[in-house]
Amino acid sequence: MSVGPLHGVRVLEIASAAPAPFACMMLADFGADVVTVDRPARPGPTPRRPVDPLKRGRRSIATDLKTPQGVSLVRRLARSADVLVEGFRPGVMERLGLGPDELLAEHPGMVYARMTGYGQDGPLAAKAGHDINYIAVAGALEPIGRSGERPLPPLNLVGDFGGGGMLLAVGILAALHERSNSGRGQVVDAAMVDGAALLTAFIHGVRAEGHWSDDRGTNLLDGGAPFYDTYPTSDGEHMAVGALERRFYEQLLIGLGLHGDESIPAQLDRDGWDAMRAKFTEVFSTRTRAEWTRIFAELDACVSPVLAPWEVADADHTSARSGFLDVGGVSQPAPAPRFSRTPAAAPTPPRLAGEDTEAVLADWSSAETGANGAPDKVASS
């Protein structure tokens, strides 16, 4: 039976938006028992079952954290948890009486994981923001875009998910590993501004070596190079070209039928890049995406079709690796990465708020913590 490498780890998630749920989705994918503390449903028609993949794989209880009863319930469950995850602005959990000082005093072995935009301190800590704001001040937004144009937001992938939720998950795993040696929990302060800045580390190195121009859209990896760019095809789709190394560039020219064409400038002749891009654009526009995909399937040129997210599940490579799953009628990416000995089980669909309250109280709330601060096996209440 597949249970995942985090089987036996209990995570108490205080419901929030985007980055923290993404981290908890990953933990649940890895086999952790994740329980979400949701807000009670408002009176009215029966709510529709959620389909959001970020909410898959866990159980839900419902309580009002603005009431003494809600706070008491969370404190009670936290004593059974290995990890607590919260995504409020700094100070909110403290005002509720659920801050790390209170909860770690009761359960010193717990990892208290916090997800914010700007971190727990600093002049911006209390300010509101979204992904675009966090990556802007982190230096991750400015380099993205075409030459002579304004910066282009890369969806909310860099701040919310790569620099946010995934950073939080890494921090939690590191803290759990350290706890296995010390027996002590700690606070994980994951900030999207820190994570987004961390993702730009390679740019700082390349620039220090003198190989990065401060002019947006003029570098090898930002669309400045015609052999690292996207091109429209005759059917309005696109192909992605990443032929950086000479051997791949030669294969690119072969696939385009341009090998030996003396009108094509030398690959690294920046003065000729505009002419090269114009020629590549002209040639790519003569065939469909499917036709170019078949041509480059026979060549090692680092040329790929640009697929929409909803096309990926049916792609040959994805299908061969079972890279997508149907969870509650919604096609979505499978858990990643993959483990040889403790593979993750198929995720379960999202739950209605409070759907699992009785079950969770039965097998979580009466746990006692062991000598090292980690919970012993929970007895039924």
C-alpha positions as a printed Julia matrix, in Angstrom:
381×3 Matrix{Float64}:
   0.0    0.0     0.0
   1.36   3.42   -0.99
   1.47   5.77    1.97
   4.19   8.26    1.07
   7.4    9.28    2.84
   5.59  11.55    5.34
   3.22   8.85    6.6
   2.65   9.42   10.31
   3.34  13.16   10.21
   0.39  15.26   11.37
  -0.13  18.75    9.95
  -2.69  21.23   11.28
  -3.41  23.81    8.57
  -5.18  27.06    9.4
  -7.09  27.77    6.18
  -5.67  30.57    4.04
  -5.09  31.34    0.37
  -2.7   30.06   -2.33
   0.87  29.61   -1.02
   0.22  27.88    2.32
  -2.4   25.52    0.82
   0.08  24.67   -1.93
   2.66  23.68    0.67
   0.05  21.63    2.54
  -1.02  19.98   -0.72
   2.57  18.84   -1.19
   2.78  17.54    2.38
  -0.5   15.67    1.93
   0.74  14.29   -1.39
   3.76  12.93    0.47
   1.51  11.06    2.9
   1.15  13.47    5.81
  -2.18  13.52    7.66
  -3.19  17.13    6.95
  -6.24  18.58    8.71
  -7.5   21.98    7.6
  -9.19  24.28   10.08
 -11.86  25.91    7.9
 -14.38  28.58    8.68
 -17.9   27.28    9.35
 -20.16  27.37    6.32
 -22.62  30.23    6.25
 -26.31  29.41    6.62
 -28.03  28.75    3.32
 -28.04  26.16    0.56
 -25.7   23.19    0.88
 -22.34  24.37   -0.41
 -20.85  22.81   -3.51
 -17.98  20.43   -2.96
 -14.69  22.24   -3.74
 -12.59  21.12   -6.71
  -9.44  23.18   -6.09
  -6.37  20.89   -6.38
  -4.67  22.97   -3.68
  -7.19  21.52   -1.21
  -6.79  17.88   -2.16
  -5.62  15.11    0.12
  -6.68  16.35    3.55
  -9.54  16.37    6.01
 -11.49  19.39    7.18
 -12.83  20.6    10.49
 -14.77  23.84   10.9
 -14.6   26.3    13.77
 -14.68  30.04   14.34
 -11.26  31.22   15.49
 -12.8   34.44   16.78
 -14.55  32.51   19.53
 -13.0   31.07   22.7
 -14.32  27.66   21.7
 -12.57  27.83   18.34
  -9.28  28.88   19.88
  -9.55  26.14   22.5
 -10.16  23.54   19.8
  -7.12  24.58   17.78
  -4.9   24.56   20.87
  -6.18  21.12   21.71
  -5.46  19.76   18.24
  -2.1   21.52   18.04
  -0.9   19.42   20.97
  -1.26  16.39   18.65
   0.36  17.99   15.6
   3.88  17.7    14.27
   3.39  20.85   12.2
   1.08  23.85   12.32
   0.8   25.98    9.17
  -0.68  29.47    9.14
  -0.78  32.15    6.46
  -2.1   35.27    8.18
  -0.43  38.66    8.42
   2.08  39.0    11.27
   0.41  39.34   14.66
  -2.97  37.83   13.77
  -2.3   34.44   15.34
  -0.84  36.13   18.42
  -3.98  38.23   18.84
  -6.06  35.07   18.64
  -3.99  33.49   21.4
  -2.55  30.97   18.95
   0.93  32.4    18.41
   4.09  30.32   18.53
   4.98  31.33   22.08
   1.71  29.92   23.4
   1.57  26.78   21.29
   5.24  25.83   21.54
   5.07  26.24   25.31
   2.38  23.53   25.31
   4.03  21.4    22.61
   7.76  22.2    22.26
   8.24  19.54   19.61
   5.93  21.17   17.07
   7.13  22.93   13.93
   5.24  26.23   13.69
   5.3   27.25   10.01
   4.34  30.77    8.96
   3.67  31.95    5.39
   3.59  35.67    4.66
   4.43  38.04    1.84
   7.07  40.16    3.53
   8.04  38.06    6.56
   7.43  38.43   10.28
   9.47  41.62   10.67
  10.85  44.55    8.69
   9.21  47.8     7.53
   6.92  46.05    5.03
   5.84  43.19    7.29
   2.37  44.57    8.07
   1.56  45.78    4.56
  -0.88  44.05    2.25
   0.34  42.67   -1.04
  -0.04  40.08   -3.75
   2.39  38.01   -5.78
   3.18  40.91   -8.12
   4.16  43.13   -5.18
   6.37  40.54   -3.52
   8.28  39.63   -6.68
   8.61  43.32   -7.55
  10.48  44.2    -4.36
  12.4   40.89   -4.54
  13.95  41.79   -7.9
  12.26  38.87   -9.65
   9.77  40.87  -11.73
  12.03  43.53  -13.26
  14.01  41.19  -15.58
  10.91  39.52  -17.07
   9.63  41.01  -20.32
  10.57  42.06  -23.83
  13.24  44.61  -24.61
  11.84  48.12  -24.48
   8.62  46.96  -22.83
   7.41  46.98  -19.24
   7.95  44.02  -16.88
   5.45  41.2   -17.42
   3.96  39.34  -14.41
   4.64  35.57  -14.8
   1.17  34.64  -13.48
   1.54  34.15   -9.71
   3.98  31.28  -10.02
   7.14  32.97   -8.74
   5.83  34.52   -5.53
   2.86  32.45   -4.4
   4.05  29.02   -5.39
   7.78  28.79   -6.22
   8.99  31.45   -3.81
   6.15  30.92   -1.34
   4.47  27.56   -0.92
   7.39  25.46   -2.09
   9.8   27.43    0.12
   7.46  26.82    3.05
   7.36  23.08    2.33
  11.16  22.93    2.18
  11.41  24.81    5.45
   8.97  22.46    7.15
  10.85  19.39    5.96
  14.17  20.85    7.14
  12.7   21.64   10.55
  11.24  18.14   10.86
  14.64  16.66   10.03
  16.34  18.83   12.66
  13.68  17.81   15.19
  14.57  14.16   14.62
  17.97  15.0    16.12
  17.1   17.6    18.76
  13.55  16.62   19.69
  12.63  20.31   19.55
  10.34  22.24   17.23
  10.88  25.77   15.99
   9.28  28.58   13.99
   9.67  28.56   10.2
   9.36  32.11    8.83
   8.71  31.68    5.09
   8.25  34.95    3.19
   7.42  35.19   -0.49
   9.76  38.15   -0.86
  12.63  36.01    0.47
  11.75  33.03   -1.69
  11.33  35.08   -4.86
  14.7   36.73   -4.24
  16.24  33.31   -3.67
  15.0   32.2    -7.09
  17.04  35.01   -8.67
  20.34  33.79   -7.17
  21.72  32.65  -10.53
  21.11  36.1   -12.06
  23.28  37.72   -9.4
  26.05  35.26  -10.21
  25.86  35.7   -13.98
  25.79  39.48  -13.62
  28.81  39.42  -11.28
  30.68  37.53  -13.99
  29.82  40.24  -16.51
  27.45  38.1   -18.56
  24.15  39.81  -17.8
  22.88  43.06  -19.28
  20.65  45.25  -17.15
  18.55  45.95  -20.25
  15.5   43.71  -20.02
  15.01  41.23  -22.83
  18.53  41.37  -24.22
  20.15  38.39  -22.5
  20.5   34.73  -23.37
  17.7   33.52  -21.1
  15.18  36.38  -21.14
  14.12  36.24  -24.78
  16.98  38.37  -26.02
  18.65  35.52  -27.92
  16.7   34.28  -30.99
  17.81  30.72  -30.24
  16.15  30.9   -26.8
  12.68  32.2   -27.56
   9.19  31.25  -28.71
   7.87  31.41  -32.27
   4.33  31.42  -33.68
   3.34  28.63  -36.04
   0.96  28.72  -38.99
  -1.99  27.59  -36.85
  -1.55  30.29  -34.2
   0.26  28.01  -31.75
   3.9   28.33  -30.66
   7.19  26.45  -30.49
   9.77  26.95  -27.75
  13.43  27.04  -28.78
  16.22  26.51  -26.24
  19.18  25.77  -28.52
  21.85  27.42  -26.37
  24.77  25.05  -26.93
  26.4   24.88  -30.35
  25.43  21.26  -31.02
  21.77  21.98  -30.33
  21.9   25.14  -32.43
  23.21  23.13  -35.37
  20.31  20.72  -34.98
  17.9   23.67  -34.85
  19.19  24.93  -38.2
  18.85  21.43  -39.67
  15.24  21.18  -38.52
  14.42  24.6   -39.95
  16.12  23.76  -43.23
  18.64  26.53  -42.69
  21.81  24.5   -42.15
  24.49  25.83  -44.51
  22.52  29.01  -45.23
  25.23  31.65  -45.31
  22.69  34.43  -44.77
  22.22  33.29  -41.17
  24.52  35.29  -38.85
  26.91  33.5   -36.48
  25.09  32.22  -33.4
  26.73  34.55  -30.87
  26.9   37.62  -33.13
  24.56  39.89  -31.2
  24.52  42.41  -34.04
  22.93  39.73  -36.19
  20.3   38.58  -33.72
  17.52  40.73  -35.19
  18.08  39.26  -38.64
  18.31  35.74  -37.21
  15.06  36.18  -35.27
  13.29  37.49  -38.36
  14.4   34.44  -40.36
  13.4   31.99  -37.64
  10.01  33.72  -37.35
   9.48  33.45  -41.09
  10.31  29.75  -41.24
   8.34  28.72  -38.14
   5.26  30.45  -39.57
   5.2   28.04  -42.55
   4.09  24.95  -40.6
   1.71  24.0   -37.81
   2.8   23.24  -34.28
   2.08  19.55  -34.84
   4.22  19.5   -37.98
   7.15  21.17  -36.25
   6.76  18.8   -33.29
   7.12  15.81  -35.62
  10.14  17.32  -37.35
  12.0   18.09  -34.14
  11.07  14.77  -32.56
  13.82  13.3   -34.71
  16.4   15.93  -33.7
  18.2   16.77  -30.45
  17.65  20.5   -30.87
  15.93  21.55  -27.61
  12.8   22.55  -29.5
   9.39  21.81  -27.98
   5.72  22.58  -28.56
   4.27  25.2   -26.23
   1.35  23.4   -24.58
  -1.53  24.99  -22.72
  -1.96  23.67  -19.16
  -5.08  21.75  -20.21
  -3.2   20.03  -23.05
  -0.48  18.55  -20.86
  -2.42  15.58  -19.48
  -2.85  14.08  -22.95
   0.72  14.69  -24.14
   2.65  11.51  -24.94
   5.41  12.08  -22.39
   2.98  13.0   -19.6
   0.78  10.0   -20.35
   3.75   7.64  -20.35
   4.77   8.86  -16.88
   1.21   9.08  -15.52
   1.96  12.72  -14.82
  -1.68  13.76  -14.41
  -4.48  12.26  -12.33
  -8.23  12.63  -12.15
  -9.11  13.72   -8.63
 -12.79  14.21   -8.0
 -13.45  14.71  -11.69
 -10.71  17.31  -12.13
  -7.61  16.55  -14.19
  -4.54  17.85  -12.34
  -0.8   17.27  -11.9
   0.18  14.13  -10.01
   2.25  14.36   -6.81
   5.91  15.17   -7.39
   8.71  14.33   -6.92
   8.47  10.55   -7.09
   9.8    8.09   -4.54
  11.02   4.58   -5.33
  10.27   2.92   -1.99
   7.51   5.04   -0.47
   5.49   6.33   -3.42
   2.66   8.72   -2.75
  -0.89   7.43   -2.85
  -3.43   8.96   -5.22
  -4.74  12.2    -3.68
  -8.27  12.31   -2.33
 -10.73  15.01   -3.47
 -11.2   18.21   -1.46
 -13.65  18.06    1.42
 -16.49  20.3     2.46
 -15.69  22.66    5.33
 -16.15  20.75    8.56
 -16.92  17.43    6.88
 -14.41  15.53    9.0
 -14.75  17.3    12.33
 -15.99  14.3    14.31
 -13.45  11.89   12.8
 -10.54  14.24   13.44
 -11.59  14.87   17.03
 -11.81  11.13   17.56
  -8.29  10.32   16.44
  -6.35  13.55   17.06
  -7.54  15.47   20.06
  -6.69  13.01   22.84
  -3.02  12.6    21.88
  -0.33  13.1    24.46
   3.12  14.33   23.55
   6.11  12.16   24.23
   9.28  13.03   26.12
  10.91  14.58   23.04
   7.91  16.78   22.28
   6.68  14.68   19.39
   3.2   13.17   19.68
   2.76   9.57   20.75
   0.23   7.44   18.95
  -3.19   8.98   19.39
  -5.78   7.16   21.42
  -9.44   7.44   20.54
 -11.46   9.96   22.52
